[in-house]
mmCIF file of C-alpha atoms in Angstrom:
data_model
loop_
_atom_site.group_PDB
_atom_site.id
_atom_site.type_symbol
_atom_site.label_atom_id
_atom_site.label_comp_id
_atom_site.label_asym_id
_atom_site.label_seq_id
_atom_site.Cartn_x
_atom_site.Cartn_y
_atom_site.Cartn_z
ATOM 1 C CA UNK H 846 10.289 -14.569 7.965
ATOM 2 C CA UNK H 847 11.821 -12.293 5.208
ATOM 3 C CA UNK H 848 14.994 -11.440 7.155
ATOM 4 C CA UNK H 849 15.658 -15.407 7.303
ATOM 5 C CA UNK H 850 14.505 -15.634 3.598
ATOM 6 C CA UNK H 851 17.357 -12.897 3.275
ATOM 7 C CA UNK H 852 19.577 -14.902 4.832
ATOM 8 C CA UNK H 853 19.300 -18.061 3.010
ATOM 9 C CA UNK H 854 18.870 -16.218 -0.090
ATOM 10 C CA UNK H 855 20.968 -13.096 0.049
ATOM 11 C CA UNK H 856 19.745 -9.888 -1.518
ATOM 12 C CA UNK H 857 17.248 -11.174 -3.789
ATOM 13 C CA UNK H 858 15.282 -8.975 -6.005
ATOM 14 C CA UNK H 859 12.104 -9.757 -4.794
ATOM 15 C CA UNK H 860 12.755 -10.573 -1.057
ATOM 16 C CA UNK H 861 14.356 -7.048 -1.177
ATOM 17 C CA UNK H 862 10.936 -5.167 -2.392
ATOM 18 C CA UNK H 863 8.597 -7.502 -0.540
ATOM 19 C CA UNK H 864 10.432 -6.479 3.097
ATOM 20 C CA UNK H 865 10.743 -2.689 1.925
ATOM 21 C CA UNK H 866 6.856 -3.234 1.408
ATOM 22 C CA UNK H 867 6.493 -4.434 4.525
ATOM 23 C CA UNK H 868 8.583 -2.259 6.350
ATOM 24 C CA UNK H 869 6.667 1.111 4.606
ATOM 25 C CA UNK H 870 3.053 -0.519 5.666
ATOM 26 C CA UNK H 871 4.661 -0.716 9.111
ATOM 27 C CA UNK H 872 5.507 2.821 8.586
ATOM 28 C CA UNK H 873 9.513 1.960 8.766
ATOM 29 C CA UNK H 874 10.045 4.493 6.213
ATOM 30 C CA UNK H 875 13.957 4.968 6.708
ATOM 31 C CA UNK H 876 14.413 0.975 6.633
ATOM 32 C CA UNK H 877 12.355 0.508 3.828
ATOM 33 C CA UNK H 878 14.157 2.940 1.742
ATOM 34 C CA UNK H 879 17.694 1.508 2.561
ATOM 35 C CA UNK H 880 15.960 -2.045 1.206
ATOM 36 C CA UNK H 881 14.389 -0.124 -2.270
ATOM 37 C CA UNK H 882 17.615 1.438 -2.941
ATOM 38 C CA UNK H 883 19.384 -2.237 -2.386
ATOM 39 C CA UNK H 884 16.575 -3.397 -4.868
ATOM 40 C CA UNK H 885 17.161 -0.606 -7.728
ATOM 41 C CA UNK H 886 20.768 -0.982 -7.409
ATOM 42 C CA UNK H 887 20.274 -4.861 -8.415
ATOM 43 C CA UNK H 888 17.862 -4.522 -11.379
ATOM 44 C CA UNK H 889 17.606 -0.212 -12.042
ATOM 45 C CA UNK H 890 15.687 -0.760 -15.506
ATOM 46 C CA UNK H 891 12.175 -0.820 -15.953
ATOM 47 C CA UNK H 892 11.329 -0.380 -12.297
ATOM 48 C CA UNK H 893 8.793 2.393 -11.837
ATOM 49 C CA UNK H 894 6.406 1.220 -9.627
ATOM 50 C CA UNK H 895 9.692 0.671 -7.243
ATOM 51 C CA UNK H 896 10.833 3.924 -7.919
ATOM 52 C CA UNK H 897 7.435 5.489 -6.805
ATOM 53 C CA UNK H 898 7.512 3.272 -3.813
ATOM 54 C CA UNK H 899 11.183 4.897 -2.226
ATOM 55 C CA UNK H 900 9.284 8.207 -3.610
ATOM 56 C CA UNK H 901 6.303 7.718 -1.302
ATOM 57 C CA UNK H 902 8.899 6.546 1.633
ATOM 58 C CA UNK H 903 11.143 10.053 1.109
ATOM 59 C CA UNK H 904 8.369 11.928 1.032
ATOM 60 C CA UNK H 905 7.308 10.740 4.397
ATOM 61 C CA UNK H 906 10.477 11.220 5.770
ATOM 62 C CA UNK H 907 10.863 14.988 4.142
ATOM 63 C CA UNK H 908 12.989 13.866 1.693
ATOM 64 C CA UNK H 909 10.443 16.508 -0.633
ATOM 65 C CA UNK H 910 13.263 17.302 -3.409
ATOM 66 C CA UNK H 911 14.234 13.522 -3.575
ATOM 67 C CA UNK H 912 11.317 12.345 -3.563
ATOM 68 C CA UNK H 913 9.754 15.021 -6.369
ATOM 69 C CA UNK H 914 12.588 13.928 -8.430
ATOM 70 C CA UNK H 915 11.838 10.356 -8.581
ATOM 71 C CA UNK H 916 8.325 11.108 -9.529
ATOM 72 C CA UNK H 917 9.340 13.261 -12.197
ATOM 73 C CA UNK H 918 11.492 10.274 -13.608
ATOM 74 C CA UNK H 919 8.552 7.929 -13.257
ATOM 75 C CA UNK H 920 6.616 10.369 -15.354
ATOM 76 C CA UNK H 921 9.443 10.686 -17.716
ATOM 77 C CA UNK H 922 8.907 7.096 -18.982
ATOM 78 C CA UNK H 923 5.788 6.505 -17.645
ATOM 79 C CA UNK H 924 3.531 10.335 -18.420
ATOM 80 C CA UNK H 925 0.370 8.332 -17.773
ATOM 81 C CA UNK H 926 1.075 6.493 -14.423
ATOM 82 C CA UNK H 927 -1.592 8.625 -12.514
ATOM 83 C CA UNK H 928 0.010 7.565 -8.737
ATOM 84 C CA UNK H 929 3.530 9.355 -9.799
ATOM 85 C CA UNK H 930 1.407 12.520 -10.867
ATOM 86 C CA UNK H 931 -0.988 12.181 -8.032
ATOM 87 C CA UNK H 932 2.441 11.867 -5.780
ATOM 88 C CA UNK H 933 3.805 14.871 -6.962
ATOM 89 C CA UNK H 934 0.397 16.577 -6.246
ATOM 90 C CA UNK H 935 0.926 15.566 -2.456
ATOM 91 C CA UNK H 936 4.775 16.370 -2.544
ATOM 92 C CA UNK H 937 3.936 19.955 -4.199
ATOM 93 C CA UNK H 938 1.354 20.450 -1.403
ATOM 94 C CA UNK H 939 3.815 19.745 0.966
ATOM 95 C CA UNK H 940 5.729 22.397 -0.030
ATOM 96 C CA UNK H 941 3.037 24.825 -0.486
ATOM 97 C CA UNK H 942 3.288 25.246 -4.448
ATOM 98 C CA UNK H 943 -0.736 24.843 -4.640
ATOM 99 C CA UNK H 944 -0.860 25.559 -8.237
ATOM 100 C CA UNK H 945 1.667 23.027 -9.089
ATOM 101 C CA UNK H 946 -0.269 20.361 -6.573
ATOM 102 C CA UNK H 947 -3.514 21.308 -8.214
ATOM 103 C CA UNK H 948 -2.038 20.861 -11.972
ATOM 104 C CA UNK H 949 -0.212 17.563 -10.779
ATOM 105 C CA UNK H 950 -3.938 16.135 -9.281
ATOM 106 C CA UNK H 951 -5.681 17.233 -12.707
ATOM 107 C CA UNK H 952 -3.000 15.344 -14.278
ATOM 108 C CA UNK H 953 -3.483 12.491 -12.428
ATOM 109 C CA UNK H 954 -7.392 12.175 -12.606
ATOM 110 C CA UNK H 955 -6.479 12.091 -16.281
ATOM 111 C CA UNK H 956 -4.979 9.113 -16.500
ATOM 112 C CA UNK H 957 -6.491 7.337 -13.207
ATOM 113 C CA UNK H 958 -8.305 4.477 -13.037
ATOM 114 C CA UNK H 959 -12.131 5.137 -12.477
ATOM 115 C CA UNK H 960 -11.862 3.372 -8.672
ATOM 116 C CA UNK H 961 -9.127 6.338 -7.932
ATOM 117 C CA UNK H 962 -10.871 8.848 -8.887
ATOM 118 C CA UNK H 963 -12.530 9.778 -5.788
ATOM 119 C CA UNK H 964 -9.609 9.843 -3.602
ATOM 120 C CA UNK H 965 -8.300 12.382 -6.349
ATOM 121 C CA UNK H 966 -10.892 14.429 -6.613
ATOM 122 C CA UNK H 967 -10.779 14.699 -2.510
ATOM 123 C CA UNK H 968 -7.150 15.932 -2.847
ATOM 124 C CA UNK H 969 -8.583 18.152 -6.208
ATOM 125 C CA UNK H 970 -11.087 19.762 -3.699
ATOM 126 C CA UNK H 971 -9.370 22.839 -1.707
ATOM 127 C CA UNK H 972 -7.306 23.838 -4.856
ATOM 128 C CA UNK H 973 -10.715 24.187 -7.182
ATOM 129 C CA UNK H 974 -14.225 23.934 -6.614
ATOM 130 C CA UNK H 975 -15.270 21.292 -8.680
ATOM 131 C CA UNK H 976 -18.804 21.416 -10.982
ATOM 132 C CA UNK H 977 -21.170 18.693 -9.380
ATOM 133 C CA UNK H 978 -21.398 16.880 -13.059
ATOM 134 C CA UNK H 979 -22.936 13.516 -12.815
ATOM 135 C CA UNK H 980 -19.571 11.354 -13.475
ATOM 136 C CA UNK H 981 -17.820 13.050 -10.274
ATOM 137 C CA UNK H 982 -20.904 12.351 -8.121
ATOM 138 C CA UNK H 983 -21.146 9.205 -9.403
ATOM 139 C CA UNK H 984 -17.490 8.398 -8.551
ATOM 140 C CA UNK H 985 -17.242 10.027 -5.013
ATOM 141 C CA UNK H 986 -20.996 8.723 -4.179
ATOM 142 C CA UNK H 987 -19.663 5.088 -5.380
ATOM 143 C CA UNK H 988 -17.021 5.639 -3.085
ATOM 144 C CA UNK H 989 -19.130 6.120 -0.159
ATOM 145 C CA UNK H 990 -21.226 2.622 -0.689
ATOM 146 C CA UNK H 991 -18.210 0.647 0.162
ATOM 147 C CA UNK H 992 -18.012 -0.771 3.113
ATOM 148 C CA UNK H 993 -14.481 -2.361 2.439
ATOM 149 C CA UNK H 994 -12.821 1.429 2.252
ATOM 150 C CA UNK H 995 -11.216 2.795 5.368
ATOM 151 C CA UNK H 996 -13.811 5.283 7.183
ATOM 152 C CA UNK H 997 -11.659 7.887 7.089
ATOM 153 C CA UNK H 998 -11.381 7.891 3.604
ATOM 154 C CA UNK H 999 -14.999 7.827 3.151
ATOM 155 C CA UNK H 1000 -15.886 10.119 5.650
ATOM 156 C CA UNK H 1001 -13.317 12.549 3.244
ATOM 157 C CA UNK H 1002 -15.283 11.490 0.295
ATOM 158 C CA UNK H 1003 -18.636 13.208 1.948
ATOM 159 C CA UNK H 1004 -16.734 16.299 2.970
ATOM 160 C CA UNK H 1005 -15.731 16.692 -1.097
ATOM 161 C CA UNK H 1006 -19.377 15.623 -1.694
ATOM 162 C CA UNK H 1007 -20.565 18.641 0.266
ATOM 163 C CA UNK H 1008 -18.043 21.081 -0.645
ATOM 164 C CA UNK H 1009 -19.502 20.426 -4.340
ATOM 165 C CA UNK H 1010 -22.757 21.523 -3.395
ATOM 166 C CA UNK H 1011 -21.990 24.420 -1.350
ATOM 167 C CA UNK H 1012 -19.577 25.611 -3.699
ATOM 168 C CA UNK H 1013 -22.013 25.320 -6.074
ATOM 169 C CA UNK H 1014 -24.660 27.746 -3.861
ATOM 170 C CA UNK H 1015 -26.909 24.374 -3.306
ATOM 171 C CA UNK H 1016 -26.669 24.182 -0.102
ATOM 172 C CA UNK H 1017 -29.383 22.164 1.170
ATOM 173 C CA UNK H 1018 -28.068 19.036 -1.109
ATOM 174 C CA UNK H 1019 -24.775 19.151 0.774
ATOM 175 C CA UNK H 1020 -26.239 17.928 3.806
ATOM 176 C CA UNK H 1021 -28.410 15.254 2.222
#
């Protein structure tokens, strides 16, 4: 349906991001970054959350110094957009600069929103042991009590949950 929308339409704006969106939940990561970079060429201004999305699409494709780049840009003009920082957390921990992922998560937890909190403080978890204070429980045990989020994801969220506990030397809550 979008390629005929294309066609009729030509390189729209929109029809542009909405197939790249497609494509990259279809996990066509080198066609949806030919369709972003179409899309930024057409309207380059003001486009961050685009910008992030061909970031997320390099970075699956090993595009690391590309994609780190674009992320830094985001955070340029946008320092409290917590998915470029928590992107540049993953992108850093794909190139094995922990300290740099670690500082990028904190970053990111900073300025998340409360629901995103949890995932961060899963990728937070093997840089740092983190203090089991009530508002982290609260966030990764909120987490847990949705039935809507993927089961991997949860079943993450209880590994951090546990990690807490044993890291701080209570073990027997870990496995409540």
């Amino acid at each position: 349906l979008l390629i005929k929308l294309r066609q009729k339409h030509g390189d729209d704006f929109r029809l542009l991001v909405w197939h790249g969106d497609t494509l990259r939940g279809l996990e066509r990561f080198p066609e949806a970054i030919t369709l972003y970079r179409q899309a930024l060429e057409l309207e380059p201004q003001d486009n961050e959350s685009l910008t992030l999305s061909l970031a997320m699409c390099l970075r699956k494709e090993g595009q690391l110094d590309e994609a780190l780049r674009l992320s830094g840009q985001v955070i340029q003009v946008r320092p409290d957009y917590a998915g470029a920082w928590a992107l540049q957390g993953d992108i850093y921990k794909d190139q094995e600069l922990l300290t740099q992922a670690r500082d990028a998560y904190l970053e990111a937890l900073k300025h998340a929103a409360a629901h995103l909190n949890a995932l961060l403080y899963v990728k937070l978890a093997p840089f740092t042991p983190l203090p089991p204070e009530p508002a982290i429980l609260q966030a990764l045990e909120a987490f847990t009590n949705e039935a809507e989020q993927p089961i991997n994801d949860r079943a993450n969220v209880l590994a951090t949950l546990g990690k807490i506990w044993l890291d701080a030397q209570e073990p027997d809550k870990a496995f409540e």
